[in-house]
C-alpha atoms as a printed R data frame, in Angstrom:
    type eleno elety resid chain resno       x       y       z
1   ATOM     1    CA   UNK     A     1  99.602 240.629  81.488
2   ATOM     2    CA   UNK     A     2  98.286 243.668  83.282
3   ATOM     3    CA   UNK     A     3  98.401 244.834  86.893
4   ATOM     4    CA   UNK     A     4  96.079 247.210  88.697
5   ATOM     5    CA   UNK     A     5  96.389 248.715  92.165
6   ATOM     6    CA   UNK     A     6  93.251 249.687  94.048
7   ATOM     7    CA   UNK     A     7  93.472 252.135  96.964
8   ATOM     8    CA   UNK     A     8  90.636 253.012  99.337
9   ATOM     9    CA   UNK     A     9  90.201 254.725 102.703
10  ATOM    10    CA   UNK     A    10  87.423 255.630 105.093
11  ATOM    11    CA   UNK     A    11  87.044 257.969 108.062
12  ATOM    12    CA   UNK     A    12  85.094 257.779 111.273
13  ATOM    13    CA   UNK     A    13  83.900 260.503 113.646
14  ATOM    14    CA   UNK     A    14  84.070 259.127 117.150
15  ATOM    15    CA   UNK     A    15  82.449 260.484 120.321
16  ATOM    16    CA   UNK     A    16  83.881 259.897 123.790
17  ATOM    17    CA   UNK     A    17  81.906 258.533 126.721
18  ATOM    18    CA   UNK     A    18  82.525 259.303 130.400
19  ATOM    19    CA   UNK     A    19  83.997 256.908 132.944
20  ATOM    20    CA   UNK     A    20  82.482 256.244 136.329
21  ATOM    21    CA   UNK     A    21  82.611 253.064 138.430
22  ATOM    22    CA   UNK     A    22  84.422 249.860 137.471
23  ATOM    23    CA   UNK     A    23  83.284 246.280 137.996
24  ATOM    24    CA   UNK     A    24  85.233 243.395 139.510
25  ATOM    25    CA   UNK     A    25  88.216 241.904 137.663
26  ATOM    26    CA   UNK     A    26  87.549 238.577 135.924
27  ATOM    27    CA   UNK     A    27  89.831 236.346 133.825
28  ATOM    28    CA   UNK     A    28  88.323 233.688 131.558
29  ATOM    29    CA   UNK     A    29  89.165 231.417 128.621
30  ATOM    30    CA   UNK     A    30  86.852 230.259 125.856
31  ATOM    31    CA   UNK     A    31  87.169 228.079 122.739
32  ATOM    32    CA   UNK     A    32  84.614 228.421 119.972
33  ATOM    33    CA   UNK     A    33  83.680 225.920 118.689
34  ATOM    34    CA   UNK     A    34  84.798 223.327 121.249
35  ATOM    35    CA   UNK     A    35  83.956 220.323 119.038
36  ATOM    36    CA   UNK     A    36  85.802 220.248 115.696
37  ATOM    37    CA   UNK     A    37  87.106 217.874 113.041
38  ATOM    38    CA   UNK     A    38  90.779 217.014 112.741
39  ATOM    39    CA   UNK     A    39  91.201 219.348 109.732
40  ATOM    40    CA   UNK     A    40  89.158 222.178 111.215
41  ATOM    41    CA   UNK     A    41  90.154 224.926 113.604
42  ATOM    42    CA   UNK     A    42  88.836 226.858 116.558
43  ATOM    43    CA   UNK     A    43  89.293 230.280 118.132
44  ATOM    44    CA   UNK     A    44  90.767 230.477 121.622
45  ATOM    45    CA   UNK     A    45  90.022 233.724 123.469
46  ATOM    46    CA   UNK     A    46  91.653 234.771 126.763
47  ATOM    47    CA   UNK     A    47  89.880 237.752 128.336
48  ATOM    48    CA   UNK     A    48  90.642 239.952 131.350
49  ATOM    49    CA   UNK     A    49  87.652 242.100 132.305
50  ATOM    50    CA   UNK     A    50  87.574 245.384 134.217
51  ATOM    51    CA   UNK     A    51  91.312 245.963 134.715
52  ATOM    52    CA   UNK     A    52  93.159 249.237 134.051
53  ATOM    53    CA   UNK     A    53  96.282 247.300 133.039
54  ATOM    54    CA   UNK     A    54  96.598 243.630 132.211
55  ATOM    55    CA   UNK     A    55  99.331 241.297 130.983
56  ATOM    56    CA   UNK     A    56  98.211 237.877 129.771
57  ATOM    57    CA   UNK     A    57 100.526 234.849 129.630
58  ATOM    58    CA   UNK     A    58  99.068 232.244 127.209
59  ATOM    59    CA   UNK     A    59  98.915 228.584 128.275
60  ATOM    60    CA   UNK     A    60 100.734 225.723 126.547
61  ATOM    61    CA   UNK     A    61  99.231 224.884 123.159
62  ATOM    62    CA   UNK     A    62 101.469 221.904 122.416
63  ATOM    63    CA   UNK     A    63  98.581 219.802 121.044
64  ATOM    64    CA   UNK     A    64  97.664 222.481 118.497
65  ATOM    65    CA   UNK     A    65  99.137 224.401 115.592
66  ATOM    66    CA   UNK     A    66  98.790 228.180 115.914
67  ATOM    67    CA   UNK     A    67  97.404 229.446 112.596
68  ATOM    68    CA   UNK     A    68  97.224 233.078 113.704
69  ATOM    69    CA   UNK     A    69  97.623 235.177 116.809
70  ATOM    70    CA   UNK     A    70  97.796 236.318 119.331
71  ATOM    71    CA   UNK     A    71  95.562 239.207 118.244
72  ATOM    72    CA   UNK     A    72  95.267 241.833 120.981
73  ATOM    73    CA   UNK     A    73  91.806 243.311 121.485
74  ATOM    74    CA   UNK     A    74  90.501 245.862 123.980
75  ATOM    75    CA   UNK     A    75  86.963 247.135 124.485
76  ATOM    76    CA   UNK     A    76  84.898 249.133 126.946
77  ATOM    77    CA   UNK     A    77  81.253 249.993 127.593
78  ATOM    78    CA   UNK     A    78  79.222 251.933 130.127
79  ATOM    79    CA   UNK     A    79  75.800 250.858 131.396
80  ATOM    80    CA   UNK     A    80  73.940 252.796 134.123
81  ATOM    81    CA   UNK     A    81  77.101 254.612 135.112
82  ATOM    82    CA   UNK     A    82  79.172 251.422 135.463
83  ATOM    83    CA   UNK     A    83  82.127 251.120 133.088
84  ATOM    84    CA   UNK     A    84  83.143 247.659 131.907
85  ATOM    85    CA   UNK     A    85  86.383 247.102 130.008
86  ATOM    86    CA   UNK     A    86  88.229 244.072 128.735
87  ATOM    87    CA   UNK     A    87  91.453 243.003 127.090
88  ATOM    88    CA   UNK     A    88  91.652 239.787 125.096
89  ATOM    89    CA   UNK     A    89  94.266 237.684 123.356
90  ATOM    90    CA   UNK     A    90  92.813 235.690 120.456
91  ATOM    91    CA   UNK     A    91  94.394 232.636 118.793
92  ATOM    92    CA   UNK     A    92  93.196 230.583 115.848
93  ATOM    93    CA   UNK     A    93  94.417 227.032 116.411
94  ATOM    94    CA   UNK     A    94  94.248 223.676 114.610
95  ATOM    95    CA   UNK     A    95  94.607 220.282 116.332
96  ATOM    96    CA   UNK     A    96  97.536 217.989 115.629
97  ATOM    97    CA   UNK     A    97  95.513 214.808 116.237
98  ATOM    98    CA   UNK     A    98  92.086 213.506 117.221
99  ATOM    99    CA   UNK     A    99  91.010 213.077 120.829
100 ATOM   100    CA   UNK     A   100  89.926 215.165 123.784
101 ATOM   101    CA   UNK     A   101  92.400 217.890 124.740
102 ATOM   102    CA   UNK     A   102  92.418 220.183 127.761
103 ATOM   103    CA   UNK     A   103  94.139 223.536 127.464
104 ATOM   104    CA   UNK     A   104  95.274 224.523 130.964
105 ATOM   105    CA   UNK     A   105  94.348 227.812 132.540
106 ATOM   106    CA   UNK     A   106  96.297 230.887 131.459
107 ATOM   107    CA   UNK     A   107  97.941 233.363 133.849
108 ATOM   108    CA   UNK     A   108  97.441 237.119 133.966
109 ATOM   109    CA   UNK     A   109  98.679 240.029 136.037
110 ATOM   110    CA   UNK     A   110  95.983 242.691 136.294
111 ATOM   111    CA   UNK     A   111  96.218 245.882 138.354
112 ATOM   112    CA   UNK     A   112  98.954 244.331 140.489
113 ATOM   113    CA   UNK     A   113  97.111 241.070 141.198
114 ATOM   114    CA   UNK     A   114  97.679 237.551 139.835
115 ATOM   115    CA   UNK     A   115  94.821 235.719 138.163
116 ATOM   116    CA   UNK     A   116  94.305 232.320 136.534
117 ATOM   117    CA   UNK     A   117  91.659 231.511 133.961
118 ATOM   118    CA   UNK     A   118  89.575 228.385 133.666
119 ATOM   119    CA   UNK     A   119  90.826 225.472 131.574
120 ATOM   120    CA   UNK     A   120  89.250 224.711 128.189
121 ATOM   121    CA   UNK     A   121  88.388 221.277 126.789
122 ATOM   122    CA   UNK     A   122  88.277 220.712 123.027
123 ATOM   123    CA   UNK     A   123  86.994 217.525 121.427
124 ATOM   124    CA   UNK     A   124  88.601 216.657 118.083
125 ATOM   125    CA   UNK     A   125  86.909 214.019 115.963
126 ATOM   126    CA   UNK     A   126  87.919 212.366 112.707
127 ATOM   127    CA   UNK     A   127  84.944 213.598 110.694
128 ATOM   128    CA   UNK     A   128  84.414 217.305 109.980
129 ATOM   129    CA   UNK     A   129  81.682 219.064 111.909
130 ATOM   130    CA   UNK     A   130  81.136 221.879 109.429
131 ATOM   131    CA   UNK     A   131  81.514 224.433 112.217
132 ATOM   132    CA   UNK     A   132  84.703 225.812 110.643
133 ATOM   133    CA   UNK     A   133  86.125 225.628 107.092
134 ATOM   134    CA   UNK     A   134  88.201 222.583 106.136
135 ATOM   135    CA   UNK     A   135  91.655 224.084 105.655
136 ATOM   136    CA   UNK     A   136  92.843 221.170 103.492
137 ATOM   137    CA   UNK     A   137  90.179 221.965 100.914
138 ATOM   138    CA   UNK     A   138  90.716 225.714 100.727
139 ATOM   139    CA   UNK     A   139  92.335 227.063  97.593
140 ATOM   140    CA   UNK     A   140  92.924 230.431  95.985
141 ATOM   141    CA   UNK     A   141  89.999 231.722  93.921
142 ATOM   142    CA   UNK     A   142  92.206 233.867  91.725
143 ATOM   143    CA   UNK     A   143  94.512 231.540  89.838
144 ATOM   144    CA   UNK     A   144  94.663 228.263  87.926
145 ATOM   145    CA   UNK     A   145  91.290 228.766  86.265
146 ATOM   146    CA   UNK     A   146  90.453 227.397  82.805
147 ATOM   147    CA   UNK     A   147  87.391 229.244  81.425
148 ATOM   148    CA   UNK     A   148  86.852 226.482  78.844
149 ATOM   149    CA   UNK     A   149  87.002 223.571  81.273
150 ATOM   150    CA   UNK     A   150  84.216 221.039  80.595
151 ATOM   151    CA   UNK     A   151  83.299 220.872  84.292
152 ATOM   152    CA   UNK     A   152  81.883 224.180  85.489
153 ATOM   153    CA   UNK     A   153  84.148 225.880  88.059
154 ATOM   154    CA   UNK     A   154  82.682 226.411  91.555
155 ATOM   155    CA   UNK     A   155  81.885 230.092  90.943
156 ATOM   156    CA   UNK     A   156  79.896 232.239  88.549
157 ATOM   157    CA   UNK     A   157  81.763 232.721  85.259
158 ATOM   158    CA   UNK     A   158  81.524 235.678  82.919
159 ATOM   159    CA   UNK     A   159  82.815 236.298  79.395
160 ATOM   160    CA   UNK     A   160  84.610 239.525  80.323
161 ATOM   161    CA   UNK     A   161  87.959 237.709  80.006
162 ATOM   162    CA   UNK     A   162  87.454 237.765  76.210
163 ATOM   163    CA   UNK     A   163  89.318 240.727  74.709
164 ATOM   164    CA   UNK     A   164  87.692 241.940  71.515
165 ATOM   165    CA   UNK     A   165  89.322 243.930  68.763
166 ATOM   166    CA   UNK     A   166  89.739 247.583  69.703
167 ATOM   167    CA   UNK     A   167  89.099 247.047  73.443
168 ATOM   168    CA   UNK     A   168  91.511 248.634  75.923
169 ATOM   169    CA   UNK     A   169  92.684 246.060  78.523
170 ATOM   170    CA   UNK     A   170  93.202 248.680  81.258
171 ATOM   171    CA   UNK     A   171  89.698 250.091  80.768
172 ATOM   172    CA   UNK     A   172  88.226 246.597  80.794
173 ATOM   173    CA   UNK     A   173  89.984 245.799  84.064
174 ATOM   174    CA   UNK     A   174  88.759 249.055  85.611
175 ATOM   175    CA   UNK     A   175  85.181 248.219  84.642
176 ATOM   176    CA   UNK     A   176  85.237 244.606  85.813
177 ATOM   177    CA   UNK     A   177  87.443 244.600  88.929
178 ATOM   178    CA   UNK     A   178  87.566 246.886  91.951
179 ATOM   179    CA   UNK     A   179  87.940 246.926  95.757
180 ATOM   180    CA   UNK     A   180  85.344 248.322  98.173
181 ATOM   181    CA   UNK     A   181  85.468 249.077 101.883
182 ATOM   182    CA   UNK     A   182  82.207 248.494 103.749
183 ATOM   183    CA   UNK     A   183  81.518 249.544 107.363
184 ATOM   184    CA   UNK     A   184  78.490 248.914 109.533
185 ATOM   185    CA   UNK     A   185  78.529 252.457 110.942
186 ATOM   186    CA   UNK     A   186  80.236 255.801 110.287
187 ATOM   187    CA   UNK     A   187  80.210 257.223 113.817
188 ATOM   188    CA   UNK     A   188  80.516 255.621 117.232
189 ATOM   189    CA   UNK     A   189  81.659 256.058 120.807
190 ATOM   190    CA   UNK     A   190  85.116 255.244 122.106
191 ATOM   191    CA   UNK     A   191  85.169 251.499 122.737
192 ATOM   192    CA   UNK     A   192  82.097 250.810 120.593
193 ATOM   193    CA   UNK     A   193  82.807 248.091 117.980
194 ATOM   194    CA   UNK     A   194  82.818 248.884 114.268
195 ATOM   195    CA   UNK     A   195  82.955 246.160 111.613
196 ATOM   196    CA   UNK     A   196  84.955 246.933 108.444
197 ATOM   197    CA   UNK     A   197  85.187 244.672 105.380
198 ATOM   198    CA   UNK     A   198  87.611 245.035 102.464
199 ATOM   199    CA   UNK     A   199  86.134 243.245  99.429
200 ATOM   200    CA   UNK     A   200  87.410 242.423  95.958
201 ATOM   201    CA   UNK     A   201  84.734 242.495  93.239
202 ATOM   202    CA   UNK     A   202  85.749 240.778  90.005
203 ATOM   203    CA   UNK     A   203  84.351 239.374  86.764
204 ATOM   204    CA   UNK     A   204  87.801 238.502  85.417
205 ATOM   205    CA   UNK     A   205  90.344 235.683  85.593
206 ATOM   206    CA   UNK     A   206  93.314 236.785  87.666
207 ATOM   207    CA   UNK     A   207  96.022 235.958  90.160
208 ATOM   208    CA   UNK     A   208  95.908 238.421  93.020
209 ATOM   209    CA   UNK     A   209  98.337 239.375  95.735
210 ATOM   210    CA   UNK     A   210  97.797 241.802  98.612
211 ATOM   211    CA   UNK     A   211 100.840 244.075  98.510
212 ATOM   212    CA   UNK     A   212  99.766 246.317 101.402
213 ATOM   213    CA   UNK     A   213  97.598 245.425 104.394
214 ATOM   214    CA   UNK     A   214  95.489 248.230 105.844
215 ATOM   215    CA   UNK     A   215  96.647 249.838 109.074
216 ATOM   216    CA   UNK     A   216  94.240 250.705 111.886
217 ATOM   217    CA   UNK     A   217  95.916 253.431 113.906
218 ATOM   218    CA   UNK     A   218  93.812 254.445 116.898
219 ATOM   219    CA   UNK     A   219  91.921 251.126 117.001
220 ATOM   220    CA   UNK     A   220  92.192 247.824 118.772
221 ATOM   221    CA   UNK     A   221  91.690 245.156 116.126
222 ATOM   222    CA   UNK     A   222  90.051 241.711 116.095
223 ATOM   223    CA   UNK     A   223  90.328 239.803 112.810
224 ATOM   224    CA   UNK     A   224  87.065 238.143 111.791
225 ATOM   225    CA   UNK     A   225  88.279 236.320 108.677
226 ATOM   226    CA   UNK     A   226  89.773 232.852 109.109
227 ATOM   227    CA   UNK     A   227  93.279 232.141 107.783
228 ATOM   228    CA   UNK     A   228  93.397 230.986 104.145
229 ATOM   229    CA   UNK     A   229  89.635 231.397 103.759
230 ATOM   230    CA   UNK     A   230  89.203 231.999 100.025
231 ATOM   231    CA   UNK     A   231  85.449 231.460  99.867
232 ATOM   232    CA   UNK     A   232  83.390 233.810  97.730
233 ATOM   233    CA   UNK     A   233  79.830 234.917  97.135
234 ATOM   234    CA   UNK     A   234  78.026 236.388  94.155
235 ATOM   235    CA   UNK     A   235  76.801 239.953  94.742
236 ATOM   236    CA   UNK     A   236  75.202 242.604  92.577
237 ATOM   237    CA   UNK     A   237  76.712 246.074  92.361
238 ATOM   238    CA   UNK     A   238  75.546 248.751  89.953
239 ATOM   239    CA   UNK     A   239  73.161 246.257  88.357
240 ATOM   240    CA   UNK     A   240  75.925 243.732  87.533
241 ATOM   241    CA   UNK     A   241  76.927 240.472  89.214
242 ATOM   242    CA   UNK     A   242  80.442 239.955  90.581
243 ATOM   243    CA   UNK     A   243  82.356 237.213  92.338
244 ATOM   244    CA   UNK     A   244  83.136 238.847  95.688
245 ATOM   245    CA   UNK     A   245  86.025 237.831  97.960
246 ATOM   246    CA   UNK     A   246  86.479 239.248 101.447
247 ATOM   247    CA   UNK     A   247  90.133 240.278 101.601
248 ATOM   248    CA   UNK     A   248  89.956 241.267 105.252
249 ATOM   249    CA   UNK     A   249  87.146 241.684 107.793
250 ATOM   250    CA   UNK     A   250  87.889 243.206 111.178
251 ATOM   251    CA   UNK     A   251  86.075 244.352 114.289
252 ATOM   252    CA   UNK     A   252  87.560 247.673 115.364
253 ATOM   253    CA   UNK     A   253  87.414 249.231 118.819
254 ATOM   254    CA   UNK     A   254  88.303 252.969 118.709
255 ATOM   255    CA   UNK     A   255  90.667 253.983 121.491
256 ATOM   256    CA   UNK     A   256  90.272 257.753 121.248
257 ATOM   257    CA   UNK     A   257  87.839 260.381 119.993
258 ATOM   258    CA   UNK     A   258  88.172 262.299 116.740
259 ATOM   259    CA   UNK     A   259  88.317 261.505 113.049
260 ATOM   260    CA   UNK     A   260  90.132 258.200 112.513
261 ATOM   261    CA   UNK     A   261  91.098 257.054 109.024
262 ATOM   262    CA   UNK     A   262  91.170 253.401 108.069
263 ATOM   263    CA   UNK     A   263  94.326 252.342 106.237
264 ATOM   264    CA   UNK     A   264  94.835 251.698 102.549
265 ATOM   265    CA   UNK     A   265  94.762 248.210 101.070
266 ATOM   266    CA   UNK     A   266  96.628 247.521  97.829
267 ATOM   267    CA   UNK     A   267  95.969 244.532  95.584
268 ATOM   268    CA   UNK     A   268  98.148 243.618  92.618
269 ATOM   269    CA   UNK     A   269  96.313 241.571  90.013
270 ATOM   270    CA   UNK     A   270  97.790 239.586  87.134
271 ATOM   271    CA   UNK     A   271  94.771 239.527  84.823
272 ATOM   272    CA   UNK     A   272  94.470 237.009  81.972
273 ATOM   273    CA   UNK     A   273  92.608 237.768  78.737
274 ATOM   274    CA   UNK     A   274  91.931 235.654  75.649
275 ATOM   275    CA   UNK     A   275  91.628 237.222  72.223
276 ATOM   276    CA   UNK     A   276  88.141 236.980  70.770
277 ATOM   277    CA   UNK     A   277  89.322 235.172  67.648
278 ATOM   278    CA   UNK     A   278  90.530 232.292  69.843
279 ATOM   279    CA   UNK     A   279  87.581 232.240  72.249
280 ATOM   280    CA   UNK     A   280  85.905 229.280  70.513
281 ATOM   281    CA   UNK     A   281  89.099 227.269  70.130
282 ATOM   282    CA   UNK     A   282  90.524 224.886  72.699
283 ATOM   283    CA   UNK     A   283  93.952 224.284  71.180
284 ATOM   284    CA   UNK     A   284  97.014 226.111  72.479
285 ATOM   285    CA   UNK     A   285  94.917 228.372  74.744
286 ATOM   286    CA   UNK     A   286  97.737 228.988  77.160
287 ATOM   287    CA   UNK     A   287 100.035 230.289  74.434
288 ATOM   288    CA   UNK     A   288  97.320 232.647  73.222
289 ATOM   289    CA   UNK     A   289  96.776 234.208  76.653
290 ATOM   290    CA   UNK     A   290  98.594 237.379  77.579
């Protein structure tokens, strides 16, 4: 058994924009998607626009299970000298039953005034719509994998889990497993969104655990990955294919100018190897793994 910790960081150079006129205050609610299956989920967003200060009181969600949230997000933009800003609370929710449910309007206090949002109607049907992942069918991609199973596993498999005589396990892990941070831009204005993705690239069999979530000091954060989403895709890097899992994907809104550093993510991996002399045998495989 071997463990490896991967640490990464990234910096941004941000440029401020001026502030001029402000638009009228608006308070709205939105659910996307608004038609889901009973085992699917939706994102509820409560947004106050164009207020210097805003406090949002969420509505009753008694017909739903809160999977995550509230996530607090702020943003701002300037078009033709008019500054528009917003603050949002974001929930990921799952229905408790089928039917048509109405989430009542939320309340907010913005710049000394009281505001109420629109209500939101969500239709929940028995069959899945495919508009969001089925949470009952999600499972971890890292553990409980048998490389010799007769039925092919639902991912690309590689023979890098075979440890040959003279090979160094730590070096093999370093070559076949790593974490990357990808961003869609390296400089932006204050309030301009930046998308950052932390990805695990692996060709090995492992059980993984995130021991440290990245911090985003100086940013307002909106999570873009759904809870328990362990889907993967096959990507090429350096001429080799890897199974790639998105550990965390966020939309960041910088709140101040300067160089801002994205936080470190740490992943602990329990990596399983099989000795080459046992690679073609199916008996007592578990006892031969270390």
